[in-house]
Amino acid sequence: MATERKKILLRLDPAVHDALARWAGDELRSTNAQIEFLLRRALADAGRMPKDAGRMRRPGRPAKDDSGGTDTAAPAEDPPGDPDGE
């Protein structure tokens, strides 16, 4: 079971926010994910990354669990009787 992520209010200079948003877009991340990436890198560089810190979330929408959410798309299967998929 995933732990709930903390929500914080962050006040930034508009120019800093714009620069972060552009950088995030260049790396195909959201601004929020870019901030988390940079904070994690700074913590690791300073030797302050907690041992019990979870991994960064993968890009895209979070996976649905089996607790009543809609199913995610399953990979296409080959038709029965056609082992080569032709």
Short mmCIF file of N, CA and C in Angstrom, two decimals:
data_model
loop_
_atom_site.label_atom_id
_atom_site.label_comp_id
_atom_site.label_asym_id
_atom_site.label_seq_id
_atom_site.Cartn_x
_atom_site.Cartn_y
_atom_site.Cartn_z
N MET A 1 0.84 -1.17 0.00
CA MET A 1 0.00 0.00 0.00
C MET A 1 0.89 1.24 0.00
N ALA A 2 0.59 2.17 -0.84
CA ALA A 2 1.39 3.39 -0.95
C ALA A 2 1.04 4.34 0.19
N THR A 3 2.06 5.04 0.66
CA THR A 3 1.81 6.04 1.69
C THR A 3 1.34 7.33 1.04
N GLU A 4 0.55 8.09 1.78
CA GLU A 4 0.06 9.35 1.23
C GLU A 4 1.20 10.35 1.17
N ARG A 5 1.27 11.08 0.08
CA ARG A 5 2.32 12.06 -0.11
C ARG A 5 1.95 13.34 0.63
N LYS A 6 2.96 14.02 1.16
CA LYS A 6 2.76 15.27 1.88
C LYS A 6 2.44 16.39 0.90
N LYS A 7 1.57 17.26 1.31
CA LYS A 7 1.22 18.44 0.52
C LYS A 7 1.76 19.66 1.25
N ILE A 8 2.44 20.53 0.51
CA ILE A 8 2.97 21.75 1.11
C ILE A 8 2.63 22.94 0.22
N LEU A 9 2.62 24.10 0.83
CA LEU A 9 2.47 25.34 0.09
C LEU A 9 3.86 25.92 -0.08
N LEU A 10 4.24 26.22 -1.28
CA LEU A 10 5.57 26.76 -1.56
C LEU A 10 5.41 28.11 -2.26
N ARG A 11 5.99 29.11 -1.69
CA ARG A 11 5.95 30.45 -2.29
C ARG A 11 7.27 30.66 -3.03
N LEU A 12 7.17 30.99 -4.32
CA LEU A 12 8.34 31.20 -5.15
C LEU A 12 8.26 32.54 -5.85
N ASP A 13 9.42 33.11 -6.10
CA ASP A 13 9.51 34.27 -6.97
C ASP A 13 8.98 33.85 -8.35
N PRO A 14 8.18 34.65 -8.99
CA PRO A 14 7.63 34.27 -10.29
C PRO A 14 8.70 33.90 -11.33
N ALA A 15 9.82 34.61 -11.33
CA ALA A 15 10.88 34.30 -12.29
C ALA A 15 11.49 32.93 -12.01
N VAL A 16 11.62 32.59 -10.72
CA VAL A 16 12.15 31.27 -10.35
C VAL A 16 11.17 30.19 -10.78
N HIS A 17 9.87 30.43 -10.54
CA HIS A 17 8.86 29.46 -10.95
C HIS A 17 8.88 29.25 -12.46
N ASP A 18 8.96 30.34 -13.21
CA ASP A 18 8.99 30.24 -14.67
C ASP A 18 10.20 29.44 -15.14
N ALA A 19 11.36 29.68 -14.53
CA ALA A 19 12.57 28.94 -14.90
C ALA A 19 12.42 27.46 -14.57
N LEU A 20 11.85 27.15 -13.40
CA LEU A 20 11.61 25.75 -13.03
C LEU A 20 10.63 25.08 -13.99
N ALA A 21 9.58 25.79 -14.34
CA ALA A 21 8.57 25.23 -15.25
C ALA A 21 9.17 24.94 -16.62
N ARG A 22 10.02 25.84 -17.12
CA ARG A 22 10.67 25.61 -18.41
C ARG A 22 11.61 24.41 -18.33
N TRP A 23 12.39 24.33 -17.26
CA TRP A 23 13.33 23.22 -17.06
C TRP A 23 12.55 21.90 -16.96
N ALA A 24 11.47 21.91 -16.21
CA ALA A 24 10.64 20.71 -16.07
C ALA A 24 10.12 20.27 -17.44
N GLY A 25 9.63 21.22 -18.22
CA GLY A 25 9.13 20.89 -19.55
C GLY A 25 10.21 20.31 -20.45
N ASP A 26 11.42 20.85 -20.35
CA ASP A 26 12.53 20.32 -21.15
C ASP A 26 12.83 18.87 -20.80
N GLU A 27 12.59 18.48 -19.54
CA GLU A 27 12.88 17.12 -19.08
C GLU A 27 11.62 16.26 -18.98
N LEU A 28 10.52 16.75 -19.55
CA LEU A 28 9.24 16.04 -19.59
C LEU A 28 8.74 15.67 -18.19
N ARG A 29 8.89 16.59 -17.27
CA ARG A 29 8.37 16.42 -15.91
C ARG A 29 7.39 17.54 -15.63
N SER A 30 6.54 17.33 -14.63
CA SER A 30 5.73 18.42 -14.12
C SER A 30 6.63 19.31 -13.27
N THR A 31 6.18 20.52 -13.01
CA THR A 31 6.96 21.41 -12.16
C THR A 31 7.12 20.79 -10.77
N ASN A 32 6.07 20.18 -10.26
CA ASN A 32 6.13 19.54 -8.95
C ASN A 32 7.17 18.41 -8.95
N ALA A 33 7.16 17.57 -9.96
CA ALA A 33 8.13 16.47 -10.04
C ALA A 33 9.56 17.01 -10.18
N GLN A 34 9.72 18.11 -10.89
CA GLN A 34 11.05 18.70 -11.04
C GLN A 34 11.57 19.21 -9.69
N ILE A 35 10.70 19.86 -8.92
CA ILE A 35 11.11 20.34 -7.60
C ILE A 35 11.50 19.17 -6.72
N GLU A 36 10.69 18.10 -6.73
CA GLU A 36 11.04 16.92 -5.92
C GLU A 36 12.35 16.30 -6.38
N PHE A 37 12.55 16.20 -7.68
CA PHE A 37 13.80 15.65 -8.23
C PHE A 37 15.00 16.46 -7.73
N LEU A 38 14.90 17.78 -7.82
CA LEU A 38 16.01 18.64 -7.39
C LEU A 38 16.25 18.56 -5.89
N LEU A 39 15.18 18.51 -5.11
CA LEU A 39 15.34 18.38 -3.66
C LEU A 39 16.00 17.04 -3.29
N ARG A 40 15.57 15.97 -3.95
CA ARG A 40 16.18 14.67 -3.68
C ARG A 40 17.66 14.65 -4.05
N ARG A 41 17.98 15.26 -5.18
CA ARG A 41 19.38 15.31 -5.60
C ARG A 41 20.22 16.12 -4.61
N ALA A 42 19.67 17.24 -4.14
CA ALA A 42 20.39 18.06 -3.16
C ALA A 42 20.57 17.29 -1.85
N LEU A 43 19.54 16.59 -1.40
CA LEU A 43 19.67 15.78 -0.18
C LEU A 43 20.73 14.70 -0.33
N ALA A 44 20.72 14.02 -1.47
CA ALA A 44 21.71 12.96 -1.71
C ALA A 44 23.12 13.53 -1.77
N ASP A 45 23.29 14.64 -2.46
CA ASP A 45 24.61 15.28 -2.57
C ASP A 45 25.14 15.72 -1.20
N ALA A 46 24.24 16.13 -0.31
CA ALA A 46 24.64 16.58 1.02
C ALA A 46 24.74 15.43 2.01
N GLY A 47 24.45 14.20 1.56
CA GLY A 47 24.48 13.06 2.45
C GLY A 47 23.35 13.06 3.46
N ARG A 48 22.24 13.68 3.10
CA ARG A 48 21.11 13.82 4.03
C ARG A 48 19.86 13.10 3.56
N MET A 49 19.97 12.29 2.52
CA MET A 49 18.79 11.56 2.04
C MET A 49 18.43 10.48 3.07
N PRO A 50 17.20 10.51 3.58
CA PRO A 50 16.80 9.50 4.56
C PRO A 50 16.82 8.10 3.93
N LYS A 51 17.26 7.13 4.72
CA LYS A 51 17.34 5.75 4.22
C LYS A 51 15.96 5.20 3.90
N ASP A 52 14.94 5.67 4.61
CA ASP A 52 13.60 5.14 4.40
C ASP A 52 12.77 5.95 3.40
N ALA A 53 13.40 6.85 2.68
CA ALA A 53 12.68 7.64 1.67
C ALA A 53 12.26 6.73 0.52
N GLY A 54 11.03 6.86 0.11
CA GLY A 54 10.53 6.08 -1.01
C GLY A 54 11.18 6.55 -2.31
N ARG A 55 10.98 5.77 -3.34
CA ARG A 55 11.51 6.15 -4.65
C ARG A 55 10.63 7.22 -5.27
N MET A 56 11.19 7.92 -6.23
CA MET A 56 10.40 8.92 -6.97
C MET A 56 9.33 8.19 -7.75
N ARG A 57 8.20 8.83 -7.87
CA ARG A 57 7.13 8.25 -8.67
C ARG A 57 7.54 8.23 -10.13
N ARG A 58 7.06 7.25 -10.84
CA ARG A 58 7.35 7.16 -12.26
C ARG A 58 6.51 8.18 -13.01
N PRO A 59 6.96 8.57 -14.21
CA PRO A 59 6.19 9.55 -14.99
C PRO A 59 4.81 9.01 -15.35
N GLY A 60 3.88 9.90 -15.57
CA GLY A 60 2.54 9.52 -15.98
C GLY A 60 1.60 9.39 -14.79
N ARG A 61 0.43 8.91 -15.08
CA ARG A 61 -0.57 8.74 -14.04
C ARG A 61 -0.20 7.58 -13.14
N PRO A 62 -0.54 7.68 -11.86
CA PRO A 62 -0.29 6.55 -10.95
C PRO A 62 -1.11 5.34 -11.39
N ALA A 63 -0.57 4.15 -11.17
CA ALA A 63 -1.28 2.92 -11.53
C ALA A 63 -2.51 2.77 -10.65
N LYS A 64 -3.56 2.23 -11.22
CA LYS A 64 -4.77 1.95 -10.46
C LYS A 64 -4.54 0.68 -9.66
N ASP A 65 -5.06 0.65 -8.44
CA ASP A 65 -4.96 -0.57 -7.66
C ASP A 65 -6.22 -1.40 -7.88
N ASP A 66 -6.27 -2.57 -7.26
CA ASP A 66 -7.41 -3.48 -7.45
C ASP A 66 -8.54 -3.22 -6.47
N SER A 67 -8.53 -2.08 -5.81
CA SER A 67 -9.55 -1.80 -4.80
C SER A 67 -10.73 -1.03 -5.39
N GLY A 68 -11.18 -1.44 -6.56
CA GLY A 68 -12.38 -0.84 -7.11
C GLY A 68 -12.14 0.21 -8.18
N GLY A 69 -10.87 0.53 -8.47
CA GLY A 69 -10.58 1.50 -9.53
C GLY A 69 -10.81 0.87 -10.88
N THR A 70 -10.82 1.68 -11.90
CA THR A 70 -10.99 1.14 -13.24
C THR A 70 -9.71 0.43 -13.66
N ASP A 71 -9.86 -0.55 -14.48
CA ASP A 71 -8.71 -1.33 -14.94
C ASP A 71 -7.86 -0.51 -15.87
N THR A 72 -6.54 -0.77 -15.80
CA THR A 72 -5.65 -0.15 -16.77
C THR A 72 -5.64 -1.01 -18.01
N ALA A 73 -5.25 -0.48 -19.11
CA ALA A 73 -5.23 -1.23 -20.36
C ALA A 73 -4.24 -2.38 -20.27
N ALA A 74 -4.71 -3.56 -20.59
CA ALA A 74 -3.85 -4.73 -20.58
C ALA A 74 -3.15 -4.84 -21.93
N PRO A 75 -1.97 -5.47 -21.97
CA PRO A 75 -1.31 -5.63 -23.25
C PRO A 75 -2.15 -6.50 -24.18
N ALA A 76 -2.07 -6.19 -25.44
CA ALA A 76 -2.83 -6.96 -26.43
C ALA A 76 -2.33 -8.39 -26.47
N GLU A 77 -3.28 -9.32 -26.58
CA GLU A 77 -2.91 -10.73 -26.65
C GLU A 77 -3.05 -11.21 -28.08
N ASP A 78 -2.26 -12.24 -28.41
CA ASP A 78 -2.39 -12.85 -29.72
C ASP A 78 -3.69 -13.61 -29.80
N PRO A 79 -4.30 -13.69 -30.96
CA PRO A 79 -5.55 -14.45 -31.09
C PRO A 79 -5.29 -15.93 -30.80
N PRO A 80 -6.28 -16.63 -30.24
CA PRO A 80 -6.11 -18.05 -29.97
C PRO A 80 -5.79 -18.83 -31.24
N GLY A 81 -4.90 -19.80 -31.11
CA GLY A 81 -4.56 -20.64 -32.26
C GLY A 81 -3.57 -19.99 -33.21
N ASP A 82 -3.06 -18.83 -32.93
CA ASP A 82 -2.12 -18.14 -33.80
C ASP A 82 -0.89 -17.77 -32.98
N PRO A 83 0.03 -18.73 -32.70
CA PRO A 83 1.13 -18.49 -31.80
C PRO A 83 2.10 -17.43 -32.29
N ASP A 84 2.19 -17.18 -33.58
CA ASP A 84 3.14 -16.19 -34.10
C ASP A 84 2.50 -14.82 -34.21
N GLY A 85 1.24 -14.68 -33.92
CA GLY A 85 0.58 -13.39 -33.99
C GLY A 85 0.41 -12.89 -35.41
N GLU A 86 0.39 -13.79 -36.37
CA GLU A 86 0.26 -13.38 -37.78
C GLU A 86 -1.15 -13.53 -38.27
#
